[in-house]
Short mmCIF file of C-alpha atoms in Angstrom, two decimals:
data_model
loop_
_atom_site.label_atom_id
_atom_site.label_comp_id
_atom_site.label_asym_id
_atom_site.label_seq_id
_atom_site.Cartn_x
_atom_site.Cartn_y
_atom_site.Cartn_z
CA MET A 1 24.60 15.21 -18.16
CA ASN A 2 21.98 16.99 -15.83
CA ASN A 3 19.69 13.61 -16.43
CA ILE A 4 22.68 11.46 -15.50
CA HIS A 5 23.39 13.35 -12.32
CA SER A 6 19.64 13.32 -11.40
CA PHE A 7 19.44 9.56 -12.07
CA ALA A 8 22.49 8.96 -10.03
CA SER A 9 21.08 11.05 -7.03
CA ASN A 10 17.82 9.19 -7.16
CA ILE A 11 19.61 5.93 -6.95
CA LYS A 12 21.69 7.15 -4.07
CA TYR A 13 18.81 8.71 -2.16
CA TYR A 14 16.67 5.64 -2.74
CA TYR A 15 19.36 3.10 -1.52
CA THR A 16 19.88 5.26 1.48
CA ALA A 17 16.19 5.14 2.19
CA ILE A 18 15.79 1.29 1.80
CA ASN A 19 18.65 0.75 4.52
CA PRO A 20 16.42 -1.67 6.95
CA ALA A 21 17.54 0.78 9.79
CA SER A 22 15.56 3.57 8.09
CA LEU A 23 12.66 1.46 6.60
CA THR A 24 9.40 3.66 7.15
CA GLY A 25 6.20 3.26 5.33
CA ALA A 26 2.37 2.67 5.17
CA ILE A 27 0.35 0.54 2.86
CA ASP A 28 -2.94 1.86 1.42
CA VAL A 29 -6.09 0.52 2.98
CA ILE A 30 -9.34 -0.42 1.24
CA VAL A 31 -12.53 -0.13 3.20
CA VAL A 32 -15.78 -1.60 1.91
CA GLU A 33 -19.38 -0.63 2.73
CA GLN A 34 -21.63 -3.73 3.04
CA PRO A 35 -25.31 -3.78 1.97
CA ASP A 36 -26.27 -3.28 5.65
CA GLY A 37 -24.26 -0.19 6.00
CA SER A 38 -21.47 -1.86 7.92
CA LEU A 39 -17.63 -1.43 7.04
CA CYS A 40 -14.78 -3.92 6.81
CA SER A 41 -11.17 -3.35 5.53
CA THR A 42 -7.93 -4.59 4.55
CA PRO A 43 -5.13 -4.46 7.43
CA PHE A 44 -3.46 -1.21 8.70
CA HIS A 45 0.31 -1.86 7.91
CA VAL A 46 2.30 0.97 9.12
CA ARG A 47 6.13 0.58 10.03
CA PHE A 48 8.66 3.12 11.30
CA GLY A 49 12.51 2.73 10.84
CA LYS A 50 15.18 3.20 13.26
CA TYR A 51 16.47 6.32 11.92
CA GLY A 52 13.01 7.84 12.51
CA VAL A 53 12.39 6.15 16.00
CA PHE A 54 15.45 4.61 17.34
CA TYR A 55 13.67 3.07 20.39
CA SER A 56 10.39 2.11 18.99
CA SER A 57 8.95 -0.25 21.72
CA GLU A 58 5.78 0.81 23.20
CA LYS A 59 5.73 4.34 21.41
CA TYR A 60 2.34 5.55 20.35
CA VAL A 61 1.36 6.57 16.88
CA ASP A 62 -0.65 9.76 16.31
CA VAL A 63 -3.10 9.46 13.38
CA ILE A 64 -4.66 12.10 11.28
CA ILE A 65 -7.21 11.49 8.60
CA ASN A 66 -8.14 14.05 6.14
CA ASN A 67 -6.42 16.67 8.36
CA LYS A 68 -8.31 15.70 11.50
CA GLU A 69 -6.65 14.00 14.51
CA ILE A 70 -8.27 10.61 14.98
CA LYS A 71 -8.75 9.06 18.58
CA LEU A 72 -7.09 5.83 17.44
CA LYS A 73 -4.62 3.90 19.59
CA MET A 74 -1.57 2.48 17.64
CA LYS A 75 1.49 1.21 19.18
CA LEU A 76 5.05 0.30 17.96
CA ASP A 77 6.73 -2.97 18.79
CA GLU A 78 10.48 -3.40 19.12
CA ASN A 79 10.65 -3.77 15.34
CA GLY A 80 8.78 -0.50 14.55
CA VAL A 81 5.69 -2.20 13.27
CA SER A 82 2.44 -0.54 14.45
CA SER A 83 -0.58 -2.19 15.39
CA ILE A 84 -4.05 -1.05 16.71
CA VAL A 85 -4.34 -1.52 20.44
CA SER A 86 -7.55 -1.61 22.67
CA GLU A 87 -7.52 -1.98 26.41
CA GLU A 88 -8.68 -5.37 27.58
CA GLU A 89 -11.13 -5.35 30.48
CA PRO A 90 -10.81 -5.82 33.47
CA VAL A 91 -7.03 -5.38 33.53
CA PRO A 92 -6.33 -1.94 32.00
CA GLN A 93 -2.51 -2.64 31.30
CA THR A 94 -3.29 -5.60 29.14
CA TYR A 95 -3.69 -4.91 25.43
CA ILE A 96 -5.09 -6.61 22.45
CA ARG A 97 -3.02 -5.94 19.30
CA SER A 98 -4.81 -5.91 15.86
CA LEU A 99 -4.20 -4.72 12.22
CA ARG A 100 -7.96 -4.14 11.70
CA LEU A 101 -10.65 -1.96 12.97
CA SER A 102 -14.12 -3.08 13.73
CA SER A 103 -17.06 -1.47 11.77
CA ASP A 104 -17.90 0.99 14.39
CA GLU A 105 -14.11 2.17 14.65
CA LEU A 106 -14.04 2.35 10.88
CA LYS A 107 -17.20 4.48 10.88
CA SER A 108 -15.62 6.82 13.42
CA LEU A 109 -13.04 7.80 10.86
CA GLN A 110 -15.74 9.65 9.03
CA LEU A 111 -14.29 8.53 5.66
CA GLN A 112 -15.43 10.16 2.23
CA TYR A 113 -16.12 7.79 -0.57
CA GLY A 114 -13.02 7.43 -2.72
CA SER A 115 -9.61 8.59 -1.37
CA ASN A 116 -8.86 9.64 2.17
CA GLU A 117 -5.30 10.89 3.25
CA ALA A 118 -4.05 9.12 6.44
CA ARG A 119 -0.96 10.45 8.16
CA PHE A 120 0.82 8.66 11.03
CA SER A 121 3.46 10.10 13.26
CA VAL A 122 5.72 9.38 16.13
CA THR A 123 7.24 12.01 18.29
CA THR A 124 10.21 11.43 20.40
CA LYS A 125 12.39 13.69 22.66
CA PHE A 126 15.61 13.16 20.96
CA GLN A 127 14.58 12.41 17.27
CA GLY A 128 11.57 14.87 16.96
CA THR A 129 8.57 13.84 14.80
CA SER A 130 8.85 10.99 12.18
CA TRP A 131 5.82 10.50 9.94
CA CYS A 132 4.65 8.40 6.97
CA SER A 133 1.30 8.45 4.94
CA CYS A 134 -1.07 6.33 3.03
CA HIS A 135 -4.55 6.73 1.45
CA ILE A 136 -7.61 4.79 2.82
CA TYR A 137 -10.19 4.04 -0.02
CA LEU A 138 -13.80 3.88 0.79
CA PHE A 139 -15.55 1.50 -1.80
CA LYS A 140 -19.09 0.05 -2.09
CA TYR A 141 -19.81 -3.61 -2.00
CA TYR A 142 -20.88 -3.58 -5.76
CA ASP A 143 -17.85 -1.60 -6.95
CA ARG A 144 -16.13 -3.28 -10.07
CA ILE A 145 -12.41 -3.89 -9.41
CA VAL A 146 -9.69 -4.26 -11.86
CA ILE A 147 -6.28 -5.41 -10.66
CA SER A 148 -3.01 -4.33 -12.32
CA ASP A 149 0.50 -5.51 -11.57
CA ILE A 150 3.19 -2.96 -11.31
CA ASP A 151 6.42 -4.53 -11.86
CA GLY A 152 6.83 -5.50 -15.67
CA THR A 153 3.38 -4.57 -16.45
CA ILE A 154 3.26 -0.95 -15.89
CA THR A 155 7.22 -0.77 -15.72
CA LYS A 156 9.22 -2.31 -18.61
CA SER A 157 11.20 -4.48 -16.21
CA TYR A 158 10.03 -6.19 -13.05
CA VAL A 159 13.58 -6.20 -11.68
CA LEU A 160 14.40 -2.56 -12.21
CA GLY A 161 11.00 -1.70 -11.09
CA HIS A 162 11.34 -3.50 -7.98
CA VAL A 163 14.62 -2.07 -6.76
CA ILE A 164 14.65 1.44 -8.39
CA PRO A 165 11.09 2.87 -8.34
CA ALA A 166 12.38 6.31 -8.47
CA ILE A 167 13.77 6.02 -12.07
CA GLY A 168 10.85 7.87 -13.85
CA GLY A 169 8.27 7.58 -16.52
CA GLN A 170 10.51 6.54 -19.28
CA TRP A 171 10.64 2.90 -17.81
CA ALA A 172 6.75 2.61 -18.41
CA HIS A 173 5.20 0.76 -21.21
CA ALA A 174 3.83 2.89 -24.00
CA GLY A 175 -0.10 3.50 -23.73
CA VAL A 176 -0.62 2.06 -20.34
CA ALA A 177 -1.92 5.40 -18.95
CA GLU A 178 -4.52 5.86 -21.65
CA LEU A 179 -5.73 2.25 -21.40
CA TYR A 180 -6.08 2.60 -17.58
CA SER A 181 -7.75 5.99 -17.98
CA ARG A 182 -10.40 4.44 -20.42
CA ILE A 183 -10.98 1.69 -17.88
CA LYS A 184 -11.68 4.29 -15.08
CA GLN A 185 -13.94 6.25 -17.49
CA ASN A 186 -16.09 3.06 -18.01
CA GLY A 187 -16.83 2.87 -14.12
CA TYR A 188 -14.18 0.37 -12.76
CA LYS A 189 -12.01 0.94 -9.81
CA MET A 190 -8.16 0.55 -10.29
CA VAL A 191 -6.07 -1.37 -7.77
CA TYR A 192 -2.42 -1.59 -8.02
CA LEU A 193 -0.70 -4.70 -6.82
CA SER A 194 3.07 -5.42 -6.11
CA SER A 195 5.19 -7.60 -3.88
CA ARG A 196 7.41 -4.63 -3.29
CA ALA A 197 7.99 -3.85 0.48
CA ILE A 198 6.27 -1.57 2.69
CA GLY A 199 9.40 0.46 2.90
CA GLN A 200 9.07 1.36 -0.76
CA SER A 201 5.53 2.64 -0.49
CA HIS A 202 6.32 6.40 -0.77
CA TYR A 203 8.59 5.93 -3.82
CA THR A 204 6.23 3.45 -5.49
CA LYS A 205 3.14 5.89 -5.08
CA THR A 206 5.15 8.90 -5.98
CA TYR A 207 6.15 7.07 -9.33
CA LEU A 208 2.55 5.95 -10.27
CA GLN A 209 1.26 9.44 -9.39
CA SER A 210 3.94 11.23 -11.63
CA LEU A 211 3.62 8.80 -14.59
CA ALA A 212 2.36 10.81 -17.59
CA GLN A 213 2.16 9.85 -21.19
CA GLY A 214 1.13 12.70 -23.40
CA SER A 215 -2.15 14.16 -21.84
CA LYS A 216 -2.76 10.81 -19.83
CA SER A 217 -1.70 9.82 -16.55
CA LEU A 218 -2.46 6.68 -14.28
CA PRO A 219 -5.99 6.91 -12.60
CA ASP A 220 -5.89 7.12 -8.83
CA GLY A 221 -6.30 3.88 -6.99
CA PRO A 222 -5.09 1.87 -4.02
CA VAL A 223 -1.44 0.53 -4.00
CA LEU A 224 -1.28 -2.77 -2.19
CA LEU A 225 2.41 -3.81 -1.29
CA SER A 226 3.87 -6.47 0.89
CA PRO A 227 4.24 -5.87 4.63
CA MET A 228 7.60 -7.60 4.52
CA SER A 229 11.14 -6.05 4.72
CA VAL A 230 12.81 -4.88 1.49
CA LEU A 231 15.35 -7.80 1.48
CA MET A 232 12.61 -10.45 2.21
CA ALA A 233 10.25 -8.98 -0.73
CA PHE A 234 13.21 -8.71 -3.10
CA THR A 235 14.08 -12.45 -2.26
CA LYS A 236 10.65 -13.65 -2.79
CA GLU A 237 10.11 -11.77 -6.01
CA VAL A 238 13.48 -11.89 -7.72
CA ILE A 239 15.43 -14.87 -6.32
CA GLU A 240 12.87 -17.35 -5.16
CA ARG A 241 10.56 -16.12 -8.00
CA LYS A 242 7.34 -16.74 -5.79
CA PRO A 243 5.65 -13.38 -5.84
CA GLU A 244 2.19 -15.12 -6.38
CA GLU A 245 2.20 -16.33 -2.63
CA PHE A 246 1.85 -12.90 -1.40
CA LYS A 247 -0.33 -11.63 -4.21
CA ILE A 248 -2.77 -14.67 -3.89
CA ALA A 249 -3.15 -14.06 -0.13
CA CYS A 250 -3.50 -10.22 -0.51
CA LEU A 251 -6.25 -10.68 -3.17
CA SER A 252 -8.06 -13.24 -1.29
CA ASP A 253 -8.16 -10.97 1.67
CA LEU A 254 -9.57 -8.13 -0.49
CA LYS A 255 -12.00 -10.30 -2.26
CA SER A 256 -13.39 -11.48 1.19
CA LEU A 257 -14.54 -7.83 1.81
CA PHE A 258 -17.01 -7.93 -1.02
CA SER A 259 -20.48 -9.60 -0.57
CA VAL A 260 -20.69 -10.17 -4.40
CA LYS A 261 -19.19 -13.46 -5.72
CA ASP A 262 -16.74 -11.88 -8.31
CA PRO A 263 -15.64 -8.29 -7.54
CA PHE A 264 -12.48 -8.61 -9.79
CA TYR A 265 -13.64 -7.88 -13.31
CA ALA A 266 -10.21 -7.96 -14.95
CA GLY A 267 -6.40 -8.14 -14.23
CA PHE A 268 -3.34 -7.05 -15.94
CA GLY A 269 0.06 -9.04 -15.57
CA ASN A 270 2.93 -10.12 -17.81
CA ARG A 271 4.45 -13.01 -16.12
CA GLU A 272 3.41 -16.74 -15.55
CA THR A 273 3.08 -16.18 -11.92
CA ASP A 274 0.53 -13.30 -12.66
CA MET A 275 -1.36 -15.96 -14.54
CA LEU A 276 -1.29 -18.15 -11.39
CA VAL A 277 -2.86 -15.41 -9.23
CA ALA A 278 -5.48 -14.47 -11.91
CA PHE A 279 -6.41 -18.19 -12.34
CA HIS A 280 -6.66 -18.65 -8.39
CA HIS A 281 -9.12 -15.82 -8.29
CA HIS A 282 -11.05 -16.44 -11.52
CA ILE A 283 -10.00 -13.15 -13.06
CA GLN A 284 -9.92 -12.87 -16.79
#
């Protein structure tokens, strides 16, 4: 009975949270160090929902990385989408918006190799402070990457996994934690990929981190999600059945950060669309 109550509570809490008016989340970022020491990264996708920041336009975002405040200007638009801004000279009131940092800006973050915690917050007079977090992973250009889809590959159902990420470990395929743990022990970096929306980032990462099978848990790694809204992401994945469009573009962007020809050594998926993604990027 307690399990049923807990399950129902999770669903109620989750569906309250994915209301477009309360959509808040941040997607993990991958930074790759090049042979010459320069840095490049995937985009910084951060979004605040109306419940957290009702009047979001032109609000500034405070950034803390590894418990240190960073001098990085991020600004919200009218939809709560955050972007990096830099003043354009010679007119100080004109801003250039971007989702990426330059190599020097990335170096100023003083990232450690591996995982770095990033926290983004917005404070308003009437609503207080709203925040979300992600992780920034610093990799080397020669690191060997293994890609794993989440929905239907780690979870048993791609539909349930897409709409109810808080349902718990019993929805995972048996043995997946041990398999991925062995892959990590052999020196590979795991990257998790899903066409779930940015607003599901917290629940998705919490689910992956809590998944335990016996003495094994999933190895840590970046979780790359779609920057689209929950409704748009669900439509693309479940109704239109075209999740490969986002996944191909996402992996193309990630691949371009590595100076080696084929940084992706293997991939795990369970559907024909996953095969299309793997074929496009020559993943075995």
